[in-house]
Coordinates of C-alpha atoms and ligand atoms in Angstrom, one line a residue:
M1 CA -14.2 105.4 -112.3
G2 CA -11.4 103.0 -111.9
S3 CA -10.2 100.4 -114.5
I4 CA -11.4 96.8 -115.0
E5 CA -8.8 94.3 -114.0
E6 CA -9.1 90.7 -115.3
C7 CA -7.9 87.8 -113.2
D8 CA -8.7 84.2 -112.4
V9 CA -9.7 84.5 -108.8
V10 CA -10.8 87.4 -106.6
V11 CA -10.4 86.8 -102.9
V12 CA -12.3 89.1 -100.6
G13 CA -10.7 89.7 -97.2
A14 CA -7.1 89.7 -96.0
G15 CA -7.6 87.9 -92.7
F16 CA -6.3 84.4 -92.1
G17 CA -8.7 82.9 -94.7
G18 CA -7.8 85.5 -97.4
L19 CA -4.1 85.3 -96.9
Y20 CA -4.0 81.5 -97.1
S21 CA -6.2 81.6 -100.2
L22 CA -3.8 84.0 -101.9
Y23 CA -0.8 82.0 -101.0
L24 CA -2.2 78.6 -102.2
L25 CA -3.9 79.8 -105.4
R26 CA -0.9 81.8 -106.5
Q27 CA 1.3 78.7 -105.8
E28 CA -0.9 76.8 -108.3
G29 CA -0.4 79.4 -110.9
F30 CA -3.7 81.2 -110.7
D31 CA -3.8 84.9 -111.3
V32 CA -5.3 85.9 -108.0
R33 CA -6.2 89.3 -106.5
G34 CA -7.1 90.1 -102.9
L35 CA -9.5 92.9 -101.9
E36 CA -9.4 94.3 -98.4
R37 CA -11.3 97.2 -97.0
G38 CA -8.8 97.8 -94.2
T39 CA -5.4 99.4 -94.7
G40 CA -3.6 96.2 -93.7
V41 CA -3.9 92.5 -93.3
G42 CA -5.3 90.7 -90.3
G43 CA -9.1 90.7 -90.7
T44 CA -10.7 90.1 -87.3
W45 CA -7.4 91.1 -85.6
Y46 CA -7.0 94.2 -87.7
W47 CA -10.4 95.5 -86.6
N48 CA -10.9 94.2 -83.0
R49 CA -8.3 96.4 -81.3
Y50 CA -10.3 97.1 -78.2
P51 CA -8.4 97.0 -74.9
G52 CA -8.0 93.4 -73.7
A53 CA -8.7 91.9 -77.1
R54 CA -7.3 88.4 -77.0
C55 CA -7.8 85.0 -78.7
D56 CA -9.5 82.4 -76.5
V57 CA -7.8 79.5 -78.4
E58 CA -4.2 79.0 -77.1
S59 CA -1.5 80.6 -79.2
L60 CA 0.3 77.4 -80.1
Q61 CA -2.9 76.1 -81.7
Y62 CA -4.3 79.4 -83.1
S63 CA -1.7 79.5 -85.9
Y64 CA -1.2 78.2 -89.4
S65 CA 0.1 74.6 -89.7
F66 CA 0.7 74.7 -93.5
D67 CA 4.4 75.7 -93.4
P68 CA 6.7 73.8 -91.0
E69 CA 9.3 76.6 -91.1
L70 CA 6.7 79.2 -90.3
Q71 CA 5.4 77.4 -87.3
Q72 CA 8.9 76.7 -86.0
E73 CA 10.2 80.2 -86.4
W74 CA 7.3 82.2 -84.9
E75 CA 7.7 82.7 -81.1
W76 CA 4.5 83.3 -79.1
T77 CA 4.9 85.1 -75.9
E78 CA 1.6 84.3 -74.0
R79 CA -0.6 81.3 -73.5
Y80 CA -3.4 83.2 -75.2
A81 CA -2.1 85.8 -77.7
G82 CA -3.4 89.4 -77.4
Q83 CA -4.6 91.2 -80.5
P84 CA -1.3 93.1 -81.2
E85 CA 0.6 89.9 -81.2
I86 CA -1.8 88.1 -83.5
L87 CA -1.9 91.0 -85.9
R88 CA 2.0 91.0 -86.0
Y89 CA 1.8 87.3 -86.8
A90 CA -0.6 87.9 -89.7
E91 CA 1.7 90.7 -91.0
H92 CA 4.6 88.4 -90.6
V93 CA 2.9 85.7 -92.7
S94 CA 2.0 88.3 -95.3
D95 CA 5.6 89.6 -95.5
R96 CA 7.2 86.2 -95.4
F97 CA 5.2 84.9 -98.4
D98 CA 5.0 88.3 -100.2
L99 CA 1.2 88.4 -100.2
E100 CA 0.7 92.1 -99.8
S101 CA 1.7 92.7 -103.4
L102 CA -1.5 90.7 -104.4
I103 CA -3.8 92.8 -102.2
A104 CA -5.7 96.0 -103.0
F105 CA -6.2 97.7 -99.6
K106 CA -8.9 100.3 -98.7
T107 CA -11.0 98.5 -101.3
N108 CA -14.6 97.7 -100.3
V109 CA -16.7 95.4 -102.4
E110 CA -19.9 97.2 -103.3
A111 CA -21.4 94.5 -105.6
A112 CA -20.5 91.2 -107.2
D113 CA -22.5 90.1 -110.2
Y114 CA -22.3 86.8 -112.0
D115 CA -22.5 86.9 -115.8
E116 CA -23.9 83.6 -117.1
S117 CA -22.7 84.2 -120.7
T118 CA -19.1 84.4 -119.8
S119 CA -19.2 82.4 -116.5
T120 CA -17.4 85.2 -114.7
W121 CA -17.9 87.4 -111.7
T122 CA -17.7 91.2 -112.0
V123 CA -16.7 92.6 -108.6
S124 CA -17.3 96.4 -108.2
T125 CA -15.5 98.2 -105.4
N126 CA -15.1 101.8 -104.3
R127 CA -12.0 101.8 -106.4
D128 CA -11.4 99.4 -109.4
T129 CA -13.6 96.8 -110.9
Y130 CA -12.4 93.2 -111.2
R131 CA -13.6 90.5 -113.5
A132 CA -12.7 86.9 -112.5
R133 CA -13.9 83.4 -113.1
F134 CA -14.0 82.6 -109.4
L135 CA -14.9 84.6 -106.3
V136 CA -13.7 83.5 -102.9
A137 CA -15.3 85.2 -100.0
A138 CA -12.9 85.1 -97.1
T139 CA -14.9 87.7 -95.3
G140 CA -14.9 86.2 -91.8
C141 CA -17.7 85.1 -89.5
L142 CA -17.5 88.0 -87.0
S143 CA -16.7 91.0 -89.2
T144 CA -19.9 93.0 -89.6
T145 CA -20.5 94.8 -86.4
N146 CA -23.9 95.1 -84.8
L147 CA -24.6 98.6 -83.5
P148 CA -28.3 98.6 -82.5
E149 CA -30.3 101.6 -83.5
F150 CA -30.3 103.3 -80.1
E151 CA -32.6 106.3 -80.1
G152 CA -30.6 109.5 -79.8
L153 CA -27.2 108.1 -80.5
A154 CA -26.3 110.9 -82.8
N155 CA -27.0 113.4 -80.0
F156 CA -24.3 112.1 -77.7
E157 CA -21.5 114.7 -77.4
G158 CA -18.8 112.4 -76.0
D159 CA -16.8 109.7 -77.7
V160 CA -18.5 106.6 -79.1
Y161 CA -16.7 103.3 -79.7
H162 CA -17.6 99.8 -80.9
T163 CA -15.3 97.0 -79.8
G164 CA -15.3 95.6 -83.3
R165 CA -14.3 98.9 -85.0
W166 CA -11.9 100.2 -82.5
P167 CA -9.8 103.2 -83.7
H168 CA -6.3 102.7 -84.9
K169 CA -4.8 104.8 -82.2
T170 CA -4.3 104.6 -78.5
V171 CA -7.5 105.6 -76.7
D172 CA -6.8 106.7 -73.1
F173 CA -9.8 106.7 -70.8
T174 CA -7.9 108.0 -67.8
G175 CA -10.1 110.1 -65.6
Q176 CA -13.2 109.4 -67.8
R177 CA -16.7 108.2 -67.0
V178 CA -17.1 105.3 -69.3
A179 CA -20.2 103.2 -70.2
V180 CA -20.0 99.7 -71.6
V181 CA -23.1 98.3 -73.3
G182 CA -23.0 94.5 -73.6
T183 CA -21.5 91.6 -71.7
G184 CA -20.4 89.1 -74.4
S185 CA -16.9 87.9 -75.0
S186 CA -15.6 91.3 -76.1
A187 CA -17.0 93.2 -73.1
V188 CA -15.8 90.4 -70.7
Q189 CA -12.3 91.0 -72.1
A190 CA -12.5 94.8 -72.3
I191 CA -14.1 95.6 -68.9
P192 CA -11.2 94.7 -66.6
V193 CA -8.8 96.7 -68.8
L194 CA -11.1 99.7 -69.1
A195 CA -11.6 99.7 -65.4
E196 CA -7.9 100.2 -64.9
Q197 CA -8.2 103.6 -66.7
A198 CA -11.7 104.9 -66.2
S199 CA -12.6 107.0 -63.2
E200 CA -16.1 105.4 -63.3
L201 CA -17.0 102.4 -65.4
T202 CA -20.7 101.5 -65.7
V203 CA -21.6 98.2 -67.4
F204 CA -25.1 97.9 -68.9
Q205 CA -26.0 94.2 -68.9
R206 CA -29.0 92.8 -70.8
T207 CA -28.1 89.1 -70.2
P208 CA -25.4 87.8 -68.0
N209 CA -22.9 85.5 -69.5
Y210 CA -20.9 82.6 -68.1
S211 CA -17.2 83.2 -68.0
V212 CA -14.4 81.0 -67.0
P213 CA -10.9 82.2 -66.2
A214 CA -8.5 82.0 -69.1
R215 CA -5.5 81.9 -66.8
N216 CA -3.4 83.7 -69.3
E217 CA 0.3 83.8 -68.5
P218 CA 3.6 84.2 -70.3
L219 CA 4.2 81.1 -72.5
D220 CA 6.8 78.8 -70.9
P221 CA 9.7 78.5 -73.4
V222 CA 10.0 74.8 -72.5
V223 CA 6.4 74.2 -73.4
Q224 CA 6.8 76.1 -76.6
A225 CA 9.9 74.2 -77.6
E226 CA 8.3 70.8 -76.7
T227 CA 5.2 71.7 -78.7
K228 CA 7.3 72.6 -81.7
E229 CA 9.1 69.3 -81.6
S230 CA 5.8 67.4 -81.9
Y231 CA 3.8 70.0 -83.8
D232 CA 2.6 67.5 -86.4
E233 CA 1.2 65.2 -83.8
L234 CA -0.6 68.1 -82.1
R235 CA -2.1 69.3 -85.4
Q236 CA -3.2 65.8 -86.4
A237 CA -4.8 65.3 -83.0
A238 CA -6.7 68.6 -83.4
R239 CA -8.1 67.5 -86.7
V240 CA -9.7 64.4 -85.2
E241 CA -11.0 66.2 -82.2
R242 CA -14.7 67.4 -82.4
S243 CA -13.8 71.0 -81.7
G244 CA -10.4 71.0 -83.3
I245 CA -8.9 72.3 -80.1
I246 CA -6.7 70.2 -77.9
S247 CA -6.8 70.6 -74.1
I248 CA -4.5 69.0 -71.5
F249 CA -7.7 67.2 -70.4
P250 CA -8.4 64.4 -72.8
P251 CA -12.0 64.0 -74.1
N252 CA -14.2 61.7 -72.1
E253 CA -17.7 60.2 -72.3
D254 CA -18.6 61.0 -68.6
S255 CA -22.0 62.4 -67.5
A256 CA -22.1 65.3 -65.1
K257 CA -25.4 64.3 -63.6
Q258 CA -24.1 60.9 -62.7
A259 CA -20.9 62.1 -61.0
D260 CA -20.8 61.9 -57.2
N261 CA -20.3 65.2 -55.5
T262 CA -16.7 64.8 -54.6
E263 CA -15.7 63.6 -58.0
F264 CA -17.7 66.4 -59.7
N265 CA -16.3 69.2 -57.5
N266 CA -12.7 68.0 -57.8
R267 CA -13.0 67.8 -61.6
M268 CA -14.6 71.2 -61.9
D269 CA -12.1 72.8 -59.5
E270 CA -9.2 71.4 -61.3
R271 CA -10.5 72.8 -64.6
W272 CA -11.5 76.1 -63.2
E273 CA -7.9 76.5 -61.8
H274 CA -6.3 75.4 -65.1
G275 CA -8.5 77.9 -67.1
G276 CA -9.6 77.8 -70.7
F277 CA -12.1 75.8 -72.8
G278 CA -11.1 72.5 -71.1
F279 CA -13.5 73.6 -68.4
Y280 CA -16.5 73.3 -70.7
R281 CA -15.5 69.8 -71.7
A282 CA -15.3 68.4 -68.2
Y283 CA -18.3 66.2 -69.0
A284 CA -19.4 65.0 -72.4
D285 CA -23.1 65.7 -71.8
I286 CA -22.9 69.4 -71.0
G287 CA -24.3 70.3 -74.4
I288 CA -27.0 67.7 -74.6
D289 CA -28.4 66.9 -71.2
P290 CA -30.2 69.7 -69.3
T291 CA -29.7 68.3 -65.9
S292 CA -25.9 67.9 -66.5
N293 CA -25.8 71.3 -68.0
E294 CA -27.5 72.9 -65.0
R295 CA -25.1 71.2 -62.6
I296 CA -22.2 72.8 -64.4
A297 CA -24.0 76.1 -64.6
E298 CA -24.6 76.0 -60.9
Y299 CA -20.9 75.4 -60.3
V300 CA -20.0 78.6 -62.2
R301 CA -22.7 80.5 -60.3
G302 CA -21.1 79.3 -57.1
Q303 CA -17.7 80.7 -58.3
I304 CA -19.3 84.0 -59.1
T305 CA -20.8 84.2 -55.7
Q306 CA -17.5 83.5 -54.1
V307 CA -15.6 86.1 -56.2
V308 CA -18.0 89.0 -56.2
D309 CA -18.3 90.8 -52.8
D310 CA -21.7 92.5 -53.2
P311 CA -24.4 89.9 -53.1
E312 CA -26.8 91.8 -55.4
T313 CA -24.1 92.4 -58.0
A314 CA -23.2 88.7 -57.8
R315 CA -26.8 87.8 -58.2
L316 CA -27.1 89.9 -61.3
L317 CA -23.9 88.6 -62.8
A318 CA -25.0 85.0 -62.3
P319 CA -26.6 83.6 -65.5
T320 CA -29.6 81.3 -65.2
N321 CA -29.8 80.1 -68.8
T322 CA -28.1 77.1 -70.4
I323 CA -24.3 77.2 -70.1
A324 CA -22.2 77.0 -73.3
C325 CA -25.3 77.6 -75.4
K326 CA -24.0 81.0 -76.3
R327 CA -20.4 81.2 -77.1
P328 CA -18.6 80.6 -73.8
C329 CA -16.4 83.4 -72.5
L330 CA -12.9 83.2 -71.1
D331 CA -11.7 86.1 -69.0
T332 CA -8.9 87.7 -66.9
H333 CA -10.4 89.0 -63.7
Y334 CA -13.8 89.8 -65.1
Y335 CA -15.9 89.0 -62.0
E336 CA -13.2 90.4 -59.7
T337 CA -13.5 93.8 -61.5
F338 CA -17.0 94.3 -60.1
N339 CA -15.4 94.5 -56.6
S340 CA -13.8 97.9 -57.4
Q341 CA -15.7 100.8 -56.0
H342 CA -15.7 102.7 -59.3
V343 CA -17.2 99.8 -61.4
H344 CA -21.0 99.6 -61.5
L345 CA -23.4 97.1 -63.0
V346 CA -26.8 98.1 -64.3
D347 CA -29.4 95.5 -65.1
I348 CA -31.2 96.5 -68.3
S349 CA -32.9 93.1 -68.8
E350 CA -36.3 94.7 -68.5
G351 CA -36.2 97.9 -70.6
G352 CA -32.8 97.9 -72.4
I353 CA -31.1 101.2 -73.2
E354 CA -34.1 103.6 -73.3
E355 CA -32.3 106.5 -75.0
I356 CA -28.9 108.0 -75.6
T357 CA -28.8 111.6 -74.5
R358 CA -26.4 114.5 -75.2
T359 CA -24.5 113.7 -72.0
G360 CA -25.0 110.0 -71.5
L361 CA -27.9 107.6 -71.5
K362 CA -31.2 106.6 -69.9
A363 CA -31.7 103.1 -68.7
A364 CA -33.4 101.3 -65.9
G365 CA -35.4 104.5 -65.3
Q366 CA -32.3 106.5 -64.5
D367 CA -30.2 109.2 -66.2
F368 CA -26.4 108.5 -66.5
E369 CA -23.7 110.9 -67.6
F370 CA -20.6 109.7 -69.5
D371 CA -17.6 111.0 -71.3
A372 CA -17.4 107.9 -73.6
L373 CA -19.8 105.1 -74.6
V374 CA -18.3 101.7 -75.6
F375 CA -20.7 99.4 -77.4
A376 CA -19.7 95.8 -77.1
T377 CA -22.8 94.7 -78.9
G378 CA -21.3 92.1 -81.2
F379 CA -21.7 91.2 -84.8
D380 CA -24.2 90.3 -87.5
A381 CA -22.4 86.9 -87.4
M382 CA -21.7 84.5 -90.2
T383 CA -23.9 86.0 -92.9
G384 CA -23.5 89.8 -92.4
A385 CA -20.3 90.3 -94.4
L386 CA -21.5 88.0 -97.2
L387 CA -24.8 89.8 -97.6
N388 CA -23.2 93.2 -97.4
M389 CA -21.4 92.5 -100.6
N390 CA -24.6 92.7 -102.7
I391 CA -23.9 89.5 -104.5
T392 CA -26.1 88.6 -107.5
G393 CA -26.0 85.2 -109.0
K394 CA -27.9 83.6 -111.9
D395 CA -31.1 85.1 -113.3
G396 CA -30.6 88.2 -111.1
C397 CA -31.0 86.2 -107.9
T398 CA -29.5 88.1 -105.0
L399 CA -27.9 86.4 -102.0
G400 CA -30.3 88.3 -99.8
D401 CA -33.3 86.8 -101.5
A402 CA -31.7 83.3 -101.7
W403 CA -31.1 83.5 -98.0
S404 CA -34.3 85.2 -96.9
A405 CA -35.2 82.1 -94.8
G406 CA -31.7 81.7 -93.5
P407 CA -28.4 80.9 -95.2
R408 CA -28.5 77.9 -97.5
T409 CA -25.2 76.5 -98.5
Y410 CA -23.7 73.1 -99.4
L411 CA -20.9 72.3 -97.0
G412 CA -20.7 76.0 -96.1
L413 CA -18.6 76.2 -99.3
G414 CA -21.0 76.7 -102.2
V415 CA -24.4 78.3 -102.8
P416 CA -27.0 77.1 -105.4
E417 CA -27.6 79.8 -108.1
F418 CA -24.2 81.3 -107.3
P419 CA -21.7 79.4 -109.5
N420 CA -18.0 79.8 -108.9
L421 CA -18.6 81.5 -105.6
F422 CA -16.8 79.9 -102.6
T423 CA -17.4 80.9 -99.0
V424 CA -14.5 80.3 -96.6
T425 CA -15.9 79.0 -93.3
G426 CA -19.3 79.9 -94.6
P427 CA -22.6 79.1 -92.7
G428 CA -23.1 75.4 -92.7
S429 CA -19.5 74.6 -91.9
P430 CA -18.0 74.1 -88.5
S431 CA -16.1 77.5 -88.5
V432 CA -16.8 79.2 -85.2
L433 CA -17.3 76.0 -83.3
T434 CA -13.7 75.0 -84.0
N435 CA -10.2 76.5 -84.1
M436 CA -10.9 79.0 -86.9
I437 CA -7.4 78.7 -88.4
M438 CA -7.7 75.0 -88.7
A439 CA -11.1 75.3 -90.3
I440 CA -9.8 77.9 -92.7
E441 CA -6.9 75.7 -93.8
Q442 CA -9.2 72.8 -94.5
H443 CA -11.6 75.0 -96.6
V444 CA -8.9 76.8 -98.5
E445 CA -7.1 73.6 -99.4
W446 CA -10.4 72.1 -100.6
I447 CA -11.1 75.1 -102.8
R448 CA -7.5 75.0 -104.2
D449 CA -7.9 71.3 -105.0
C450 CA -11.3 72.0 -106.6
L451 CA -9.9 74.7 -108.9
V452 CA -6.9 72.6 -109.8
A453 CA -9.2 69.6 -110.6
M454 CA -11.5 71.9 -112.7
R455 CA -8.5 73.3 -114.6
R456 CA -7.3 69.8 -115.3
Q457 CA -10.7 68.8 -116.7
D458 CA -11.1 72.0 -118.6
L459 CA -14.2 72.9 -116.6
T460 CA -15.3 76.5 -116.1
T461 CA -18.2 76.4 -113.7
I462 CA -19.1 74.7 -110.4
E463 CA -22.4 75.2 -108.6
A464 CA -23.9 73.5 -105.6
T465 CA -27.2 71.8 -106.5
A466 CA -30.4 72.9 -104.7
T467 CA -31.0 69.3 -103.6
A468 CA -27.5 69.0 -102.0
A469 CA -27.9 72.4 -100.3
D470 CA -31.3 71.5 -98.9
S471 CA -30.2 68.2 -97.5
W472 CA -27.1 69.9 -96.1
V473 CA -29.1 72.6 -94.3
D474 CA -31.4 69.8 -92.9
H475 CA -28.3 67.9 -91.8
V476 CA -26.8 70.9 -90.0
N477 CA -30.0 71.6 -88.2
S478 CA -30.7 68.0 -87.3
I479 CA -27.3 67.8 -85.6
A480 CA -27.9 71.1 -83.7
D481 CA -31.4 69.9 -82.7
Q482 CA -29.8 67.0 -80.8
T483 CA -28.1 69.5 -78.6
L484 CA -29.0 72.4 -76.3
Y485 CA -27.6 75.0 -78.7
P486 CA -30.9 76.0 -80.2
T487 CA -32.4 76.8 -76.8
C488 CA -30.9 80.3 -76.3
N489 CA -30.8 83.6 -78.2
S490 CA -27.2 83.3 -79.5
W491 CA -25.6 84.7 -82.6
Y492 CA -25.1 81.2 -83.8
L493 CA -28.8 81.3 -84.5
G494 CA -28.8 84.9 -85.7
A495 CA -31.0 85.7 -82.7
N496 CA -28.9 88.7 -81.7
I497 CA -30.0 90.7 -84.7
P498 CA -33.6 91.9 -84.8
G499 CA -35.5 90.5 -87.7
K500 CA -32.8 88.0 -88.7
T501 CA -34.1 84.5 -89.5
R502 CA -33.5 82.1 -86.7
V503 CA -31.5 79.2 -88.1
F504 CA -28.5 77.4 -86.4
M505 CA -25.7 78.4 -88.8
P506 CA -22.5 76.5 -87.8
L507 CA -22.1 72.7 -88.1
I508 CA -21.3 70.9 -84.9
G509 CA -18.4 68.4 -85.3
Y510 CA -15.3 69.0 -87.3
P511 CA -13.9 65.5 -88.1
P512 CA -16.9 64.0 -89.9
Y513 CA -17.3 67.3 -91.8
A514 CA -13.7 67.2 -93.1
E515 CA -14.2 63.6 -94.1
K516 CA -17.4 64.5 -95.9
C517 CA -15.6 67.3 -97.9
K518 CA -12.9 64.8 -98.8
Q519 CA -15.5 62.3 -100.1
V520 CA -17.3 64.9 -102.1
A521 CA -14.1 65.8 -103.8
E522 CA -13.2 62.2 -104.4
N523 CA -16.6 61.6 -105.9
N524 CA -15.9 64.2 -108.5
Y525 CA -17.6 67.0 -106.5
E526 CA -20.8 65.1 -105.8
G527 CA -23.6 67.6 -105.0
F528 CA -22.1 70.2 -107.2
R529 CA -22.9 70.7 -110.9
L530 CA -19.8 71.0 -113.0
G531 CA -19.8 72.7 -116.4
Ligands
LIG1 P1 -21.8 89.1 -78.4 O1 -21.3 87.8 -77.8 O2 -22.8 89.0 -79.5 O3 -22.2 90.0 -77.2 C1 -22.9 91.2 -77.5 C2 -23.4 91.8 -76.2 O4 -24.1 93.0 -76.4 C3 -24.4 90.8 -75.4 O5 -24.2 91.0 -74.1 C4 -25.7 91.4 -75.8 O6 -26.8 91.2 -74.9 C5 -25.4 92.9 -75.9 N1 -26.4 93.6 -76.7 C6 -26.6 93.4 -78.0 N2 -27.6 94.3 -78.4 C7 -27.9 95.0 -77.3 C8 -28.8 96.1 -77.1 N3 -29.6 96.5 -78.1 N4 -28.9 96.6 -75.9 C9 -28.2 96.1 -74.9 N5 -27.3 95.1 -75.0 C10 -27.2 94.6 -76.2 O7 -20.6 89.9 -79.1 P2 -19.0 90.0 -78.7 O8 -18.4 91.0 -79.5 O9 -18.9 90.1 -77.2 O10 -18.5 88.6 -79.0 C11 -18.6 88.0 -80.3 C12 -17.6 86.9 -80.5 O11 -16.3 87.4 -80.8 C13 -17.4 86.0 -79.3 O12 -18.4 85.2 -79.1 C14 -16.1 85.4 -79.6 O13 -16.3 84.3 -80.5 C15 -15.4 86.5 -80.3 P3 -27.7 89.8 -75.1 O14 -26.9 88.7 -74.7 O15 -28.1 89.8 -76.6 O16 -28.9 90.1 -74.2

């Protein structure tokens, strides 16, 4: 049994949200501790070490803006940074601002209980126990892996991997027969790299995904220097852009269904060649108009048919559902990889993975033999990590019970019945629909301002009201309902996890959200009860 440590704030997670929370709160004089289950900082980029792991927001934007010197001194090497480089960046930030000394590593939160008599949280871990006035959950949106309960998994005698829990060592698949289960972003990134090593690579696809070339390349030093000269303008422009990400293609209000063929094809070709998320913003109505959406989807299917040699493989790889309804993928030679003789695609849309065996797996009525199984089956997104902490608020109310009909937050920051708990990029905030680091900075600065304001007024508790949370959840859903997002089985809806309540979790549109948060603070934390 470890000791009980008293402090002002416990921050859970040492990814980008946790690191910035520690930095800002310590700067304001709070006694703050970080708890991290890994052995180092980096969060998402600490765990997702699978071959090919790469950010799909461009490096010059996927970085902190809070410190001018930091953003000037750090040199990115590629248009889209790979996992090792982003992890080095997180480690650099931690070293530069001496944050590691605040963090207890290898420390997993097992329970967090709110004590109404003292208005404090008791946070129990596998090591020490912490008592703090405030609990900041910077636990990430994609941090609890989803490994479906495949029958027979324990019997497999080869190696088993999950992309989101990749071992902290080099894994060499040279000469091995490798299976990949899943074709989401992680698989789309990993498959081309795994194919370079494996002697046979077999991909088990339940649902095909749309993917657009990232066109990753070494970052041009001139572009990097020019960006750094005008970094403030870039960051400011991002904050007023709906997705928080700036593309070389300015936003437009054009409709895909109204474009004539030549204009449409030229525009799509240009964006396909340039690569990146700018493709998905070619026309403003991609996410709201089914006819426009289908026209863009058909364009991508045409590209797949051109790239993939075998017509049957091309047909299976071509999605038929709404494009950009699930998280869009960016790739480096994903579709091309299926032209290699040793790469195979198995359609499991009908029966799924039937069983894992001692030597491989059964699917599509066949037996397959493998040396290694790679599960790229995603995450219990947005709520998984929060619920795993066994948080209990007022009157013994657990977060699991409070969210049994889906997550219920106010602004994605506060939860009724859970005073003094803050969720960084929690459900109900724009989070995964934006540049995560920008969203993190906005949240953490809001939390910092809130704690400073409370200290100034000698207040000890803050709690979202049920009314504010209810109307916020309605607001998030009513915005989503104006789009095509709710029409597919995405992890945004929790639809990837059997039994999870289907509710659209992230809020669409960053600028009005940031403005709302500002107004709430200016109106003395309207919608929260202060005590
Ligand atoms: P995703 O996008 O959730 O993809 C998971 C994939 O695994 C997807 O193709 C799923 O098929 C498949 N899957 C999930 N469960 C099963 C079972 N039981 N059997 C077969 N196949 C299954 O996770 P990623 O890690 O790729 O990406 C997550 C985010 O990380 C990404 O969006 C970026 O933001 C970064 P399905 O489509 O459900 O039929």
